[in-house]
Amino acid sequence: MTTSVSPEHAWLRESIELATRNVAEGGGPFGAVIIRAGEVIATGTNQVTPTLDPTAHAEVVAIRAACQAIGDFRLTGCVLVSSCEPCPLCLSAALWARVDRVVYAADRHDAATAGFDDREFYELFGRPRETWSMPVRQVSTGEATAPFAAWLSRTDRVDY
């Protein structure tokens, strides 16, 4: 008797294989694929250290490639499949890209065991900003909303 593998399992295996190969090539241990209509339309691996880009997480790289592949900044109808639970940066990117859903293999605790502790970021956003180690504050300029007024005045804008 043969056991069938669900599409999600196959996609997860692909993301894990991407992540494992990426480690051998000097990148981080994360891989992601974007699926549309049952087909892989883009892949991404963690490129933070090779590109010196702290935003080059596998999911963000895959989202960027998928948007280029379909010619749209919206990934409606797509699934983000990741070798590991997306961090808050990657979850935010997935929300902005409007993917239909996210599926992942390892979780944030597995990542922490390997030295990638995103748990502090999950916890940070739940605390008042005045307790953060990095100050974040608003400074009033009297013209802070000018870019938004300019945006709203454009009849040819593409809302997102």
PDB file of C-alpha atoms in Angstrom:
ATOM      1  CA  MET A   1       0.000   0.000   0.000  1.00  0.00           C
ATOM      2  CA  THR A   2       1.395   3.432  -0.937  1.00  0.00           C
ATOM      3  CA  THR A   3       0.776   6.470   1.135  1.00  0.00           C
ATOM      4  CA  SER A   4      -0.131   9.611  -0.756  1.00  0.00           C
ATOM      5  CA  VAL A   5       1.489  12.848   0.208  1.00  0.00           C
ATOM      6  CA  SER A   6      -0.708  15.919   0.451  1.00  0.00           C
ATOM      7  CA  PRO A   7       0.275  18.938  -1.631  1.00  0.00           C
ATOM      8  CA  GLU A   8       1.043  20.846   1.582  1.00  0.00           C
ATOM      9  CA  HIS A   9       3.505  18.160   2.666  1.00  0.00           C
ATOM     10  CA  ALA A  10       5.226  18.245  -0.721  1.00  0.00           C
ATOM     11  CA  TRP A  11       5.472  22.044  -0.608  1.00  0.00           C
ATOM     12  CA  LEU A  12       6.805  21.925   2.947  1.00  0.00           C
ATOM     13  CA  ARG A  13       9.417  19.375   1.913  1.00  0.00           C
ATOM     14  CA  GLU A  14      10.470  21.667  -0.933  1.00  0.00           C
ATOM     15  CA  SER A  15      10.849  24.615   1.460  1.00  0.00           C
ATOM     16  CA  ILE A  16      12.890  22.460   3.849  1.00  0.00           C
ATOM     17  CA  GLU A  17      15.129  21.253   1.005  1.00  0.00           C
ATOM     18  CA  LEU A  18      15.662  24.871  -0.109  1.00  0.00           C
ATOM     19  CA  ALA A  19      16.602  25.841   3.446  1.00  0.00           C
ATOM     20  CA  THR A  20      18.998  22.929   3.874  1.00  0.00           C
ATOM     21  CA  ARG A  21      20.733  23.635   0.529  1.00  0.00           C
ATOM     22  CA  ASN A  22      20.952  27.316   1.456  1.00  0.00           C
ATOM     23  CA  VAL A  23      22.922  26.463   4.595  1.00  0.00           C
ATOM     24  CA  ALA A  24      25.421  24.527   2.475  1.00  0.00           C
ATOM     25  CA  GLU A  25      25.746  27.600   0.237  1.00  0.00           C
ATOM     26  CA  GLY A  26      26.428  29.967   3.147  1.00  0.00           C
ATOM     27  CA  GLY A  27      22.927  31.324   3.746  1.00  0.00           C
ATOM     28  CA  GLY A  28      20.558  30.980   6.664  1.00  0.00           C
ATOM     29  CA  PRO A  29      18.474  27.860   7.416  1.00  0.00           C
ATOM     30  CA  PHE A  30      15.199  29.135   5.983  1.00  0.00           C
ATOM     31  CA  GLY A  31      13.372  28.456   2.727  1.00  0.00           C
ATOM     32  CA  ALA A  32       9.993  29.468   1.329  1.00  0.00           C
ATOM     33  CA  VAL A  33       7.833  28.803  -1.708  1.00  0.00           C
ATOM     34  CA  ILE A  34       4.830  30.655  -3.070  1.00  0.00           C
ATOM     35  CA  ILE A  35       2.084  28.468  -4.521  1.00  0.00           C
ATOM     36  CA  ARG A  36      -0.621  29.622  -6.932  1.00  0.00           C
ATOM     37  CA  ALA A  37      -3.199  27.264  -8.437  1.00  0.00           C
ATOM     38  CA  GLY A  38      -1.233  24.301  -7.083  1.00  0.00           C
ATOM     39  CA  GLU A  39       2.044  25.331  -8.745  1.00  0.00           C
ATOM     40  CA  VAL A  40       5.228  26.859  -7.342  1.00  0.00           C
ATOM     41  CA  ILE A  41       5.538  30.360  -8.808  1.00  0.00           C
ATOM     42  CA  ALA A  42       8.477  31.541  -6.715  1.00  0.00           C
ATOM     43  CA  THR A  43      10.990  30.404  -4.128  1.00  0.00           C
ATOM     44  CA  GLY A  44      13.179  32.188  -1.646  1.00  0.00           C
ATOM     45  CA  THR A  45      15.963  31.438   0.764  1.00  0.00           C
ATOM     46  CA  ASN A  46      17.365  33.461   3.599  1.00  0.00           C
ATOM     47  CA  GLN A  47      19.899  35.888   2.124  1.00  0.00           C
ATOM     48  CA  VAL A  48      20.520  38.122   5.147  1.00  0.00           C
ATOM     49  CA  THR A  49      24.252  37.498   5.485  1.00  0.00           C
ATOM     50  CA  PRO A  50      25.223  37.061   1.805  1.00  0.00           C
ATOM     51  CA  THR A  51      23.432  40.275   0.770  1.00  0.00           C
ATOM     52  CA  LEU A  52      23.952  42.195   4.022  1.00  0.00           C
ATOM     53  CA  ASP A  53      20.191  42.858   4.021  1.00  0.00           C
ATOM     54  CA  PRO A  54      18.411  42.250   7.339  1.00  0.00           C
ATOM     55  CA  THR A  55      15.068  42.108   5.496  1.00  0.00           C
ATOM     56  CA  ALA A  56      16.161  39.351   3.075  1.00  0.00           C
ATOM     57  CA  HIS A  57      14.334  36.606   4.943  1.00  0.00           C
ATOM     58  CA  ALA A  58      13.276  33.604   2.850  1.00  0.00           C
ATOM     59  CA  GLU A  59       9.611  34.566   2.924  1.00  0.00           C
ATOM     60  CA  VAL A  60      10.300  38.165   1.888  1.00  0.00           C
ATOM     61  CA  VAL A  61      12.612  37.004  -0.918  1.00  0.00           C
ATOM     62  CA  ALA A  62       9.905  34.588  -2.131  1.00  0.00           C
ATOM     63  CA  ILE A  63       7.181  37.253  -1.908  1.00  0.00           C
ATOM     64  CA  ARG A  64       9.295  39.697  -3.928  1.00  0.00           C
ATOM     65  CA  ALA A  65       9.983  37.048  -6.583  1.00  0.00           C
ATOM     66  CA  ALA A  66       6.316  35.994  -6.751  1.00  0.00           C
ATOM     67  CA  CYS A  67       5.153  39.582  -7.202  1.00  0.00           C
ATOM     68  CA  GLN A  68       7.626  40.021 -10.056  1.00  0.00           C
ATOM     69  CA  ALA A  69       6.555  36.704 -11.590  1.00  0.00           C
ATOM     70  CA  ILE A  70       2.872  37.644 -11.711  1.00  0.00           C
ATOM     71  CA  GLY A  71       3.314  41.385 -12.229  1.00  0.00           C
ATOM     72  CA  ASP A  72       1.297  42.445  -9.195  1.00  0.00           C
ATOM     73  CA  PHE A  73       2.010  43.452  -5.607  1.00  0.00           C
ATOM     74  CA  ARG A  74      -0.997  41.433  -4.449  1.00  0.00           C
ATOM     75  CA  LEU A  75      -0.605  37.695  -4.028  1.00  0.00           C
ATOM     76  CA  THR A  76      -4.289  36.962  -3.601  1.00  0.00           C
ATOM     77  CA  GLY A  77      -4.914  33.322  -4.424  1.00  0.00           C
ATOM     78  CA  CYS A  78      -1.431  32.323  -3.256  1.00  0.00           C
ATOM     79  CA  VAL A  79      -0.124  30.270  -0.356  1.00  0.00           C
ATOM     80  CA  LEU A  80       3.136  31.091   1.423  1.00  0.00           C
ATOM     81  CA  VAL A  81       4.862  27.867   2.487  1.00  0.00           C
ATOM     82  CA  SER A  82       7.860  28.201   4.781  1.00  0.00           C
ATOM     83  CA  SER A  83      10.355  25.842   6.328  1.00  0.00           C
ATOM     84  CA  CYS A  84       9.851  27.679   9.634  1.00  0.00           C
ATOM     85  CA  GLU A  85       7.181  29.780  11.302  1.00  0.00           C
ATOM     86  CA  PRO A  86       7.444  33.257   9.803  1.00  0.00           C
ATOM     87  CA  CYS A  87       8.764  35.962  12.110  1.00  0.00           C
ATOM     88  CA  PRO A  88       6.772  39.183  12.640  1.00  0.00           C
ATOM     89  CA  LEU A  89       8.564  40.836   9.668  1.00  0.00           C
ATOM     90  CA  CYS A  90       7.589  37.987   7.347  1.00  0.00           C
ATOM     91  CA  LEU A  91       4.055  37.735   8.692  1.00  0.00           C
ATOM     92  CA  SER A  92       3.647  41.456   8.047  1.00  0.00           C
ATOM     93  CA  ALA A  93       4.970  41.039   4.506  1.00  0.00           C
ATOM     94  CA  ALA A  94       2.507  38.182   3.931  1.00  0.00           C
ATOM     95  CA  LEU A  95      -0.347  40.340   5.197  1.00  0.00           C
ATOM     96  CA  TRP A  96       0.676  43.258   2.952  1.00  0.00           C
ATOM     97  CA  ALA A  97       0.991  40.877  -0.005  1.00  0.00           C
ATOM     98  CA  ARG A  98      -2.460  39.517   0.807  1.00  0.00           C
ATOM     99  CA  VAL A  99      -1.553  35.850   0.520  1.00  0.00           C
ATOM    100  CA  ASP A 100      -4.513  33.588   1.224  1.00  0.00           C
ATOM    101  CA  ARG A 101      -2.755  31.569   3.895  1.00  0.00           C
ATOM    102  CA  VAL A 102       0.581  30.599   5.418  1.00  0.00           C
ATOM    103  CA  VAL A 103       1.796  27.057   6.098  1.00  0.00           C
ATOM    104  CA  TYR A 104       5.047  26.272   7.936  1.00  0.00           C
ATOM    105  CA  ALA A 105       7.062  23.315   9.224  1.00  0.00           C
ATOM    106  CA  ALA A 106       9.312  24.161  12.225  1.00  0.00           C
ATOM    107  CA  ASP A 107       8.084  26.696  14.767  1.00  0.00           C
ATOM    108  CA  ARG A 108       9.591  29.681  16.599  1.00  0.00           C
ATOM    109  CA  HIS A 109      10.812  27.447  19.419  1.00  0.00           C
ATOM    110  CA  ASP A 110      12.711  25.217  16.995  1.00  0.00           C
ATOM    111  CA  ALA A 111      14.284  28.367  15.507  1.00  0.00           C
ATOM    112  CA  ALA A 112      15.251  29.610  18.959  1.00  0.00           C
ATOM    113  CA  THR A 113      17.027  26.328  19.678  1.00  0.00           C
ATOM    114  CA  ALA A 114      19.161  26.970  16.576  1.00  0.00           C
ATOM    115  CA  GLY A 115      19.978  30.528  17.696  1.00  0.00           C
ATOM    116  CA  PHE A 116      17.236  32.397  15.811  1.00  0.00           C
ATOM    117  CA  ASP A 117      15.129  33.715  18.660  1.00  0.00           C
ATOM    118  CA  ASP A 118      12.261  35.704  17.174  1.00  0.00           C
ATOM    119  CA  ARG A 119      10.220  35.190  20.330  1.00  0.00           C
ATOM    120  CA  GLU A 120      11.559  38.474  21.709  1.00  0.00           C
ATOM    121  CA  PHE A 121       9.970  40.333  18.774  1.00  0.00           C
ATOM    122  CA  TYR A 122       6.603  38.658  19.295  1.00  0.00           C
ATOM    123  CA  GLU A 123       6.790  39.690  22.952  1.00  0.00           C
ATOM    124  CA  LEU A 124       8.083  43.195  22.190  1.00  0.00           C
ATOM    125  CA  PHE A 125       5.011  44.215  20.196  1.00  0.00           C
ATOM    126  CA  GLY A 126       2.836  43.341  23.174  1.00  0.00           C
ATOM    127  CA  ARG A 127       4.653  45.775  25.485  1.00  0.00           C
ATOM    128  CA  PRO A 128       4.271  49.568  25.714  1.00  0.00           C
ATOM    129  CA  ARG A 129       6.761  51.364  23.442  1.00  0.00           C
ATOM    130  CA  GLU A 130       8.269  53.320  26.300  1.00  0.00           C
ATOM    131  CA  THR A 131       9.678  50.014  27.636  1.00  0.00           C
ATOM    132  CA  TRP A 132      11.460  49.100  24.379  1.00  0.00           C
ATOM    133  CA  SER A 133      15.271  49.198  24.251  1.00  0.00           C
ATOM    134  CA  MET A 134      15.040  51.073  20.918  1.00  0.00           C
ATOM    135  CA  PRO A 135      13.187  54.381  21.319  1.00  0.00           C
ATOM    136  CA  VAL A 136      10.300  54.892  18.885  1.00  0.00           C
ATOM    137  CA  ARG A 137       8.504  58.211  19.148  1.00  0.00           C
ATOM    138  CA  GLN A 138       6.473  60.664  17.126  1.00  0.00           C
ATOM    139  CA  VAL A 139       7.737  64.216  16.630  1.00  0.00           C
ATOM    140  CA  SER A 140       5.193  66.787  15.481  1.00  0.00           C
ATOM    141  CA  THR A 141       6.290  68.878  12.494  1.00  0.00           C
ATOM    142  CA  GLY A 142       3.012  70.527  11.553  1.00  0.00           C
ATOM    143  CA  GLU A 143       3.256  69.043   8.056  1.00  0.00           C
ATOM    144  CA  ALA A 144       3.400  65.329   8.779  1.00  0.00           C
ATOM    145  CA  THR A 145       0.233  64.554   6.825  1.00  0.00           C
ATOM    146  CA  ALA A 146       1.283  66.408   3.613  1.00  0.00           C
ATOM    147  CA  PRO A 147       2.316  63.181   1.821  1.00  0.00           C
ATOM    148  CA  PHE A 148      -1.093  61.660   2.594  1.00  0.00           C
ATOM    149  CA  ALA A 149      -2.897  64.751   1.312  1.00  0.00           C
ATOM    150  CA  ALA A 150      -0.835  64.527  -1.895  1.00  0.00           C
ATOM    151  CA  TRP A 151      -1.682  60.835  -2.178  1.00  0.00           C
ATOM    152  CA  LEU A 152      -5.410  61.400  -1.668  1.00  0.00           C
ATOM    153  CA  SER A 153      -5.450  64.161  -4.290  1.00  0.00           C
ATOM    154  CA  ARG A 154      -4.224  61.773  -7.013  1.00  0.00           C
ATOM    155  CA  THR A 155      -7.034  60.310  -9.085  1.00  0.00           C
ATOM    156  CA  ASP A 156      -4.671  57.822 -10.711  1.00  0.00           C
ATOM    157  CA  ARG A 157      -3.370  56.264  -7.485  1.00  0.00           C
ATOM    158  CA  VAL A 158      -3.333  52.496  -7.055  1.00  0.00           C
ATOM    159  CA  ASP A 159      -4.732  51.772  -3.637  1.00  0.00           C
ATOM    160  CA  TYR A 160      -3.186  49.022  -1.619  1.00  0.00           C
TER     161      TYR A 160
END
